[in-house]
Amino acid sequence: MERADVDRIERAITHELTERFGAGTVQRAVVLQHGDDPAIERGQLLVRVFIPAPGAPAEYERTLAEWEQAHRSGMEEMRRELSLRLPSAKVLEFTFDVPGAEVPRISMPDDGSLADEQMSGREIVTTALTLLRANYVFPELAEQAAVAVEARLEAGEYDDLDEITLTELLTAHLQEVCDDKHLQVRLGGRRRHEGPGGPGPGPGGPGPGPGGPGPGPGGPGPRGRGPGRRHDGPDGDEPRDHEIRRLTMRKMGRMDNFGIRRVERLDGNVGYLDVRRVPVPANAGPAITAAMELVAGTFALIIDLRHNGGGAPEGVVYWCSYLFEEHPTHLNDIFNAETGETRQFWALPYVPGTRYVDRPVYVLTSSDTFSGGEDFAYTLQALGRAEVIGETTGGGAHPTRPFPISAAVHIGIPFARSINPVTGTNWQGTGVVPDVAVPEDRAYDVAYARALRHVLAADDVPPFIADEAREALAGLPETARSETAAPGTAAPETAAPDPGQAAAAEPVS
């Protein structure tokens, strides 16, 4: 599994644990896979839950036993939920997050008693193809992919596979035909009371990208009836369910600060934002506003999207609105293939706090920048509002919704396509091509050097800030200062500390 998928599952399990056991009773969950621990076989996962540790190692055994006695019922319920919704998690453990010591743990293996409640691999594949044919933005491609997969199905290529292997193989086969990185079959499915394909996912933008908040049930699906579609009626509970989901996602979003990993004022009065995902402003708006207010007084701004895996188009609009004047600015269009409607996205005429205008913006990208992160970069580049520095991005421009297949699996299906009003096209397949192409680990230095040069060239810069800028620029590698860095060259040892790379390298135990 990709690290982003593991992160998504960890966030969802941690949220579930907090809801089940109460805040402060558990710390977090980590998901280990084959290669992380010698005991984990290929196609299996181990979920390790950390509880608060006592101060002295001599107290470990007693504390763990008392915790188990107090929470045995919740532990058994958690084991059952994992068996249903993440059957690859063959072992659930409870222990302390204390490295370098022999730490006691409670191990709860899956006893296999719920195996009959899981869909077979054949059922998962056929349901996925039904949803694909009903919802994919390009019906002809959907049919081609479905026919190709059906031939593989009849040949037995999907028989007797675990969920991890099945989802990865089926995704590879679908993308082989469609060449669409958003089209993915992934772990994480429906709640037990839902049927296949519903409730449909929420109003979605370019997602589900890596690093998103997890599949889960979403909002209303595409209009009309048929497999994988739903409609709201007088007997439905969609408004209530949607509000519950929104509040749940807001609580989960706070765990990673809605994707805003770092906000910083760099020497020379340059703002820096490390943005890892782009949630809807209904949830993330206050955090985005706070971040923009913190950099409002800087002379130049670096927005780091090198690790941004996607999000919602409404979130992109909210971020971008801070970078334009109040007058109308047409940002993007999204064409919905099923309805035939084109939705226009414009910069907001009002945003709380301070806009960031008349100052340069530099956007950092990498090959991992994807979906909503690409929308962010592409929109600013097309409108001439930002200079994009780094690598060509992943190339996923189709807004996507997750459709549950089973309790354990869902499929992300692109249902629409983006159309930029300036270029008349999008970044699907090609990625966002940077204005300054450098390896991702050089992008920060190059952007920072450009920002510092802008500060030093500006009028009325206070002397102490000019001194900061000169000192910071002198500390950057010569390749960054000359702005002639060649792709593939190793960064000198004197490179300035890169906050985005440092955050990305933080270990996860």
XYZ file of C-alpha atoms in Angstrom:
509
model
C 0.000 0.000 0.000
C 1.101 3.540 -0.695
C 2.069 5.636 2.332
C -0.776 8.060 1.623
C -3.309 5.212 1.816
C -1.813 4.033 5.091
C -1.990 7.578 6.469
C -5.639 7.843 5.436
C -6.531 4.592 7.175
C -4.575 5.573 10.296
C -6.472 8.854 10.561
C -9.810 7.079 10.223
C -8.941 4.432 12.830
C -7.575 7.033 15.257
C -10.801 8.997 14.912
C -12.854 5.839 15.507
C -10.784 5.001 18.589
C -11.269 8.488 20.028
C -15.015 8.235 19.471
C -15.184 4.751 20.968
C -12.892 5.081 23.994
C -12.871 8.835 24.635
C -10.225 11.509 24.244
C -7.142 10.877 26.361
C -7.870 7.175 26.724
C -5.999 6.278 23.526
C -3.247 8.212 21.759
C -3.212 7.045 18.144
C -3.179 4.055 15.843
C -0.538 3.000 13.353
C -1.004 0.545 10.498
C 1.893 -1.793 9.730
C 2.142 -3.869 6.578
C 4.386 -6.543 5.104
C 7.969 -5.361 5.439
C 7.312 -3.245 8.529
C 7.337 -6.216 10.904
C 8.645 -9.768 10.318
C 5.408 -11.245 11.674
C 3.238 -9.586 9.006
C 2.703 -11.684 5.902
C 2.138 -10.305 2.419
C -1.399 -9.023 1.975
C -1.906 -8.559 5.719
C -1.976 -5.555 8.037
C -1.382 -5.082 11.759
C -3.177 -2.275 13.570
C -1.279 -1.121 16.649
C -3.076 1.126 19.133
C -1.063 3.183 21.576
C -2.498 4.016 24.993
C -1.008 6.465 27.535
C 2.039 4.951 29.212
C 2.813 5.166 32.930
C 5.961 6.938 34.079
C 7.873 3.860 35.201
C 8.500 0.672 33.145
C 7.705 -1.398 36.231
C 4.112 -0.175 35.930
C 3.620 -1.280 32.278
C 2.121 -4.713 32.936
C -0.274 -3.539 35.634
C -1.383 -0.442 33.691
C -2.064 -2.447 30.529
C -4.019 -5.090 32.464
C -6.148 -2.421 34.157
C -6.771 -0.691 30.824
C -7.878 -3.993 29.287
C -10.221 -4.703 32.189
C -11.841 -1.276 31.833
C -12.168 -1.379 28.035
C -12.536 -5.055 27.088
C -15.953 -4.555 25.539
C -14.750 -1.687 23.337
C -11.676 -3.675 22.310
C -13.840 -6.569 21.150
C -16.130 -4.216 19.240
C -13.091 -2.658 17.566
C -11.804 -6.080 16.582
C -15.168 -6.936 15.052
C -15.311 -3.641 13.112
C -11.842 -4.245 11.696
C -12.762 -7.783 10.679
C -15.720 -6.400 8.741
C -14.295 -3.200 7.316
C -10.553 -3.885 7.118
C -10.278 -7.685 6.920
C -6.616 -7.475 5.935
C -5.958 -6.317 9.514
C -5.300 -9.785 10.836
C -3.978 -8.567 14.199
C -5.128 -5.727 16.466
C -2.665 -4.760 19.203
C -2.866 -2.473 22.223
C 0.408 -1.304 23.746
C 2.494 1.733 24.765
C 4.423 4.019 22.425
C 7.738 3.519 24.213
C 10.650 2.876 21.829
C 13.700 0.875 22.750
C 12.122 -1.222 25.489
C 10.439 -4.583 25.942
C 6.890 -3.352 26.110
C 3.914 -5.598 26.933
C 1.076 -5.734 24.457
C -2.372 -7.221 24.053
C -2.782 -9.043 20.748
C -6.224 -9.703 19.238
C -6.012 -11.789 16.036
C -8.902 -12.096 13.611
C -10.559 -15.435 14.378
C -12.179 -15.660 10.924
C -15.719 -15.860 12.293
C -16.918 -12.968 10.092
C -15.327 -14.157 6.855
C -18.691 -15.222 5.435
C -19.963 -11.645 5.707
C -17.319 -10.407 3.259
C -17.943 -10.133 -0.472
C -15.908 -12.478 -2.628
C -13.263 -11.119 -4.969
C -15.507 -11.882 -7.934
C -18.390 -9.936 -6.382
C -16.120 -6.974 -5.647
C -14.880 -6.883 -9.246
C -18.327 -7.171 -10.829
C -19.771 -4.500 -8.538
C -16.839 -2.197 -9.327
C -17.473 -2.604 -13.052
C -21.175 -1.855 -12.639
C -20.320 1.367 -10.832
C -17.662 2.234 -13.411
C -20.052 1.841 -16.344
C -22.697 3.951 -14.608
C -20.534 6.826 -13.456
C -17.220 7.270 -15.311
C -16.785 10.605 -17.074
C -15.840 8.852 -20.347
C -18.435 6.086 -20.988
C -16.586 4.619 -23.970
C -13.411 4.179 -21.960
C -15.429 2.735 -19.080
C -16.826 0.070 -21.391
C -13.395 -0.760 -22.806
C -11.934 -1.107 -19.331
C -14.868 -3.178 -18.091
C -14.635 -5.598 -21.017
C -10.880 -6.015 -20.491
C -11.336 -6.678 -16.760
C -14.201 -9.110 -17.397
C -11.885 -11.162 -19.597
C -9.337 -11.268 -16.779
C -12.099 -12.185 -14.340
C -13.161 -15.157 -16.441
C -9.527 -16.227 -16.668
C -9.414 -16.394 -12.860
C -6.890 -13.590 -12.352
C -8.824 -12.196 -9.362
C -9.558 -15.484 -7.602
C -8.390 -16.130 -4.031
C -6.706 -12.752 -3.546
C -6.555 -10.776 -0.308
C -8.124 -7.292 -0.357
C -4.803 -5.469 -0.653
C -3.603 -7.505 -3.630
C -7.044 -7.429 -5.274
C -7.475 -3.657 -5.020
C -3.958 -2.962 -6.275
C -4.278 -5.386 -9.199
C -7.739 -4.209 -10.245
C -6.607 -0.569 -10.053
C -3.605 -1.330 -12.271
C -5.817 -3.051 -14.846
C -8.345 -0.196 -14.943
C -5.641 2.448 -15.243
C -3.951 0.428 -17.975
C -6.956 1.114 -20.204
C -8.112 4.526 -18.946
C -4.735 6.102 -18.088
C -6.462 7.919 -15.233
C -4.700 8.008 -11.858
C -7.891 9.057 -10.095
C -9.558 5.771 -11.034
C -8.680 3.567 -8.067
C -10.069 0.648 -6.101
C -9.029 1.115 -2.502
C -9.513 -0.177 1.014
C -12.303 1.429 3.034
C -15.949 0.794 2.247
C -19.519 1.363 3.290
C -21.156 1.265 6.670
C -23.000 -1.942 7.432
C -26.483 -0.480 6.766
C -25.584 0.731 3.264
C -25.899 -1.100 0.001
C -23.219 -1.248 -2.695
C -22.634 2.118 -4.280
C -24.486 4.198 -1.726
C -24.841 6.441 -0.134
C -22.982 8.137 -2.888
C -19.985 10.277 -2.192
C -20.175 13.932 -1.446
C -19.857 16.856 -3.754
C -16.393 16.178 -4.759
C -13.600 17.769 -6.460
C -10.377 16.298 -7.495
C -10.290 13.520 -4.988
C -10.000 11.108 -3.441
C -6.360 12.026 -3.635
C -3.684 10.558 -1.417
C -3.652 12.038 2.008
C -7.401 12.749 1.990
C -9.484 12.220 5.078
C -10.580 8.727 4.100
C -13.425 7.348 2.040
C -16.322 6.954 4.386
C -19.853 7.717 3.349
C -20.126 10.999 1.573
C -22.771 13.337 0.296
C -25.280 12.975 -2.492
C -24.168 10.963 -5.476
C -24.769 11.738 -9.142
C -28.264 12.596 -10.249
C -30.585 10.007 -11.658
C -31.178 6.378 -10.829
C -29.286 3.241 -11.507
C -26.420 1.285 -9.975
C -24.416 3.330 -7.556
C -26.763 6.322 -7.676
C -29.194 7.706 -5.155
C -31.825 10.373 -4.938
C -33.243 12.481 -2.165
C -36.905 12.108 -1.429
C -39.413 12.977 1.260
C -38.562 9.796 3.118
C -34.801 10.208 2.834
C -32.489 11.412 5.558
C -29.834 12.943 3.297
C -29.757 16.440 4.881
C -29.323 15.033 8.383
C -26.741 12.467 7.238
C -24.839 15.096 5.290
C -24.579 17.371 8.335
C -23.385 14.486 10.503
C -20.739 13.601 7.947
C -19.653 17.230 7.643
C -19.200 17.558 11.388
C -17.337 14.251 11.510
C -14.972 15.369 8.763
C -14.399 18.658 10.568
C -13.351 16.785 13.712
C -11.045 14.543 11.704
C -9.651 17.543 9.826
C -8.473 19.138 13.031
C -6.126 16.204 13.567
C -3.861 17.389 10.747
C -4.840 21.069 10.894
C -6.847 20.656 7.673
C -3.698 19.868 5.721
C -1.843 23.037 6.750
C 1.396 21.491 7.964
C 3.418 24.660 8.508
C 3.009 28.446 8.477
C 6.202 30.446 8.866
C 7.793 33.842 8.431
C 11.215 33.212 6.911
C 14.163 35.580 7.263
C 13.784 38.501 4.892
C 10.049 38.678 5.663
C 9.070 35.913 3.236
C 5.940 33.911 4.024
C 5.930 30.117 3.796
C 2.891 27.788 3.720
C 3.187 23.998 3.583
C -0.229 22.785 2.415
C -0.727 18.987 2.251
C -4.387 18.806 1.175
C -7.261 21.116 0.256
C -10.436 20.441 2.270
C -13.758 22.191 1.739
C -13.890 25.691 3.273
C -17.037 24.766 5.217
C -14.632 22.808 7.424
C -11.216 24.315 6.775
C -12.141 27.963 6.183
C -11.147 29.300 9.626
C -7.784 27.512 9.484
C -7.056 28.829 5.965
C -8.035 32.352 7.034
C -5.752 32.134 10.075
C -2.836 30.900 7.951
C -3.263 33.711 5.419
C -3.493 36.296 8.201
C -0.186 35.095 9.636
C 1.617 35.724 6.328
C -0.344 38.873 5.421
C 2.515 41.213 6.301
C 5.240 39.441 4.305
C 6.809 40.785 1.101
C 6.649 37.505 -0.870
C 4.954 34.150 -0.362
C 6.013 30.557 -0.986
C 3.198 27.993 -1.138
C 4.610 24.471 -0.858
C 2.410 21.908 -2.642
C 5.121 19.267 -3.098
C 3.287 16.845 -0.806
C -0.275 17.911 -1.620
C -2.389 14.958 -2.687
C -5.650 16.720 -3.504
C -8.906 18.002 -2.151
C -12.010 19.929 -3.120
C -12.363 22.595 -5.833
C -14.201 24.801 -3.323
C -11.096 24.651 -1.142
C -8.901 25.681 -4.066
C -11.239 28.615 -4.708
C -11.019 29.694 -1.076
C -7.210 29.641 -1.037
C -6.947 31.386 -4.416
C -9.433 34.089 -3.462
C -6.920 35.484 -0.976
C -4.432 35.998 -3.818
C -6.652 38.157 -6.044
C -8.381 41.522 -5.758
C -12.099 41.734 -5.026
C -13.012 42.096 -8.710
C -14.359 38.969 -10.460
C -11.686 36.443 -11.435
C -12.727 33.281 -13.298
C -10.658 30.426 -11.855
C -11.907 27.133 -13.269
C -14.840 25.226 -14.783
C -15.934 21.654 -14.112
C -18.000 19.783 -16.699
C -20.240 17.036 -15.267
C -20.554 14.288 -17.867
C -23.815 12.867 -16.537
C -25.798 16.094 -16.297
C -24.079 17.896 -19.154
C -23.757 20.939 -16.902
C -20.666 23.114 -16.515
C -20.099 24.675 -13.135
C -18.015 27.840 -13.039
C -15.679 28.663 -10.165
C -14.866 32.321 -9.482
C -12.738 33.994 -6.830
C -14.876 35.013 -3.884
C -15.868 38.699 -3.711
C -15.355 38.597 0.051
C -12.973 36.656 2.269
C -12.485 37.202 6.001
C -9.172 38.720 6.949
C -6.538 40.208 4.650
C -6.022 39.486 0.961
C -2.510 38.862 -0.339
C -2.170 40.970 -3.504
C 0.517 42.996 -5.315
C 3.246 40.696 -4.019
C 4.870 37.718 -5.732
C 3.775 34.142 -5.045
C 5.938 31.086 -5.698
C 4.360 27.623 -5.810
C 6.483 24.520 -5.192
C 5.524 21.264 -6.934
C 6.754 17.695 -7.215
C 5.736 14.556 -9.062
C 3.635 13.746 -5.975
C 1.547 16.923 -6.288
C -1.817 15.630 -7.433
C -5.445 16.435 -8.119
C -6.622 19.421 -6.057
C -2.999 20.374 -5.407
C -2.505 20.512 -9.171
C -5.688 22.556 -9.550
C -4.238 25.068 -7.081
C -0.920 25.339 -8.955
C -2.395 25.255 -12.484
C -4.983 27.948 -11.738
C -2.448 30.389 -10.309
C -0.007 29.684 -13.135
C -2.606 30.110 -15.898
C -3.718 33.451 -14.465
C -0.138 34.660 -14.121
C -0.535 35.026 -10.357
C 2.252 32.643 -9.323
C 5.491 31.196 -10.607
C 5.572 27.405 -10.365
C 8.938 25.952 -9.336
C 9.812 22.275 -9.047
C 8.772 19.140 -10.919
C 5.968 18.294 -13.323
C 3.009 17.114 -11.245
C 1.116 13.807 -11.259
C -1.493 14.645 -13.904
C -4.930 14.020 -12.359
C -7.535 16.599 -13.389
C -10.782 14.665 -13.113
C -12.993 15.379 -10.081
C -13.685 12.073 -8.394
C -16.103 10.490 -5.944
C -15.661 7.350 -3.855
C -18.374 4.716 -4.368
C -18.574 2.030 -1.652
C -18.507 -1.544 -2.955
C -18.397 -3.577 0.244
C -17.665 -3.077 3.914
C -13.970 -3.258 3.048
C -13.546 -1.743 -0.421
C -14.578 1.311 -2.453
C -13.836 2.596 -5.941
C -12.932 6.197 -6.746
C -14.534 7.136 -10.076
C -13.926 10.382 -11.987
C -17.335 11.785 -12.890
C -16.342 15.142 -14.413
C -13.429 17.021 -15.969
C -11.830 20.385 -15.323
C -11.630 23.078 -18.012
C -9.433 26.066 -17.312
C -10.980 29.298 -18.713
C -7.566 30.622 -19.780
C -6.027 27.541 -21.418
C -9.252 25.806 -22.467
C -7.870 22.509 -21.240
C -6.428 20.989 -18.041
C -3.487 19.049 -16.643
C -4.887 15.524 -17.106
C -2.080 13.169 -18.107
C 0.426 15.964 -18.677
C 0.667 17.364 -15.161
C 1.363 20.988 -14.315
C 4.597 21.889 -16.077
C 6.670 24.208 -13.848
C 7.932 27.596 -14.978
C 11.268 26.718 -13.404
C 12.034 22.997 -13.599
C 14.244 21.746 -10.773
C 14.211 18.589 -8.642
C 11.740 18.829 -5.781
C 14.496 18.961 -3.161
C 15.912 22.061 -4.876
C 12.605 23.877 -5.379
C 12.533 25.504 -1.955
C 16.020 27.034 -2.285
C 15.303 28.361 -5.771
C 11.962 29.887 -4.744
C 13.404 31.361 -1.556
C 16.276 32.926 -3.517
C 13.821 34.538 -5.925
C 11.696 35.822 -3.067
C 14.738 37.307 -1.325
C 15.876 39.018 -4.520
C 12.429 40.575 -4.790
C 12.666 41.854 -1.210
C 16.111 43.343 -1.788
C 14.933 45.069 -4.976
C 11.873 46.608 -3.346
C 11.649 50.199 -2.164
C 11.195 51.210 1.458
C 12.327 47.882 2.930
C 13.302 48.417 6.580
C 17.044 48.036 7.090
C 16.736 45.102 9.498
C 14.667 43.150 6.964
C 17.111 43.990 4.172
C 19.923 42.701 6.385
C 17.976 39.496 7.048
C 17.358 39.039 3.322
C 21.028 39.563 2.376
C 22.210 37.137 5.032
C 19.624 34.515 4.075
C 20.459 34.827 0.370
C 24.174 34.478 1.070
C 23.445 31.246 2.939
C 21.699 29.606 -0.016
C 23.548 27.358 -2.480
C 25.136 29.119 -5.436
C 22.914 27.156 -7.820
C 19.829 28.615 -6.138
C 21.237 32.140 -6.097
C 22.179 31.973 -9.775
C 18.836 30.308 -10.595
C 20.495 27.983 -13.073
C 20.130 24.719 -11.149
C 20.101 21.730 -13.476
C 17.615 18.910 -12.820
C 19.177 15.829 -11.289
C 22.064 17.644 -9.573
C 22.597 16.868 -5.917
C 21.967 19.743 -3.531
C 25.102 21.136 -1.890
C 25.630 20.477 1.795
C 25.189 24.170 2.471
C 21.556 24.145 1.333
C 19.205 26.075 3.595
C 16.952 23.985 5.874
C 13.862 23.089 3.856
C 10.829 23.105 6.180
C 8.697 21.162 3.706
C 11.229 18.357 3.300
C 11.943 18.276 7.028
C 8.266 17.823 7.790
C 7.927 15.139 5.136
C 10.812 13.212 6.645
C 9.374 13.060 10.162
C 9.346 9.372 11.188
C 6.129 7.534 11.965
C 6.541 4.816 14.531
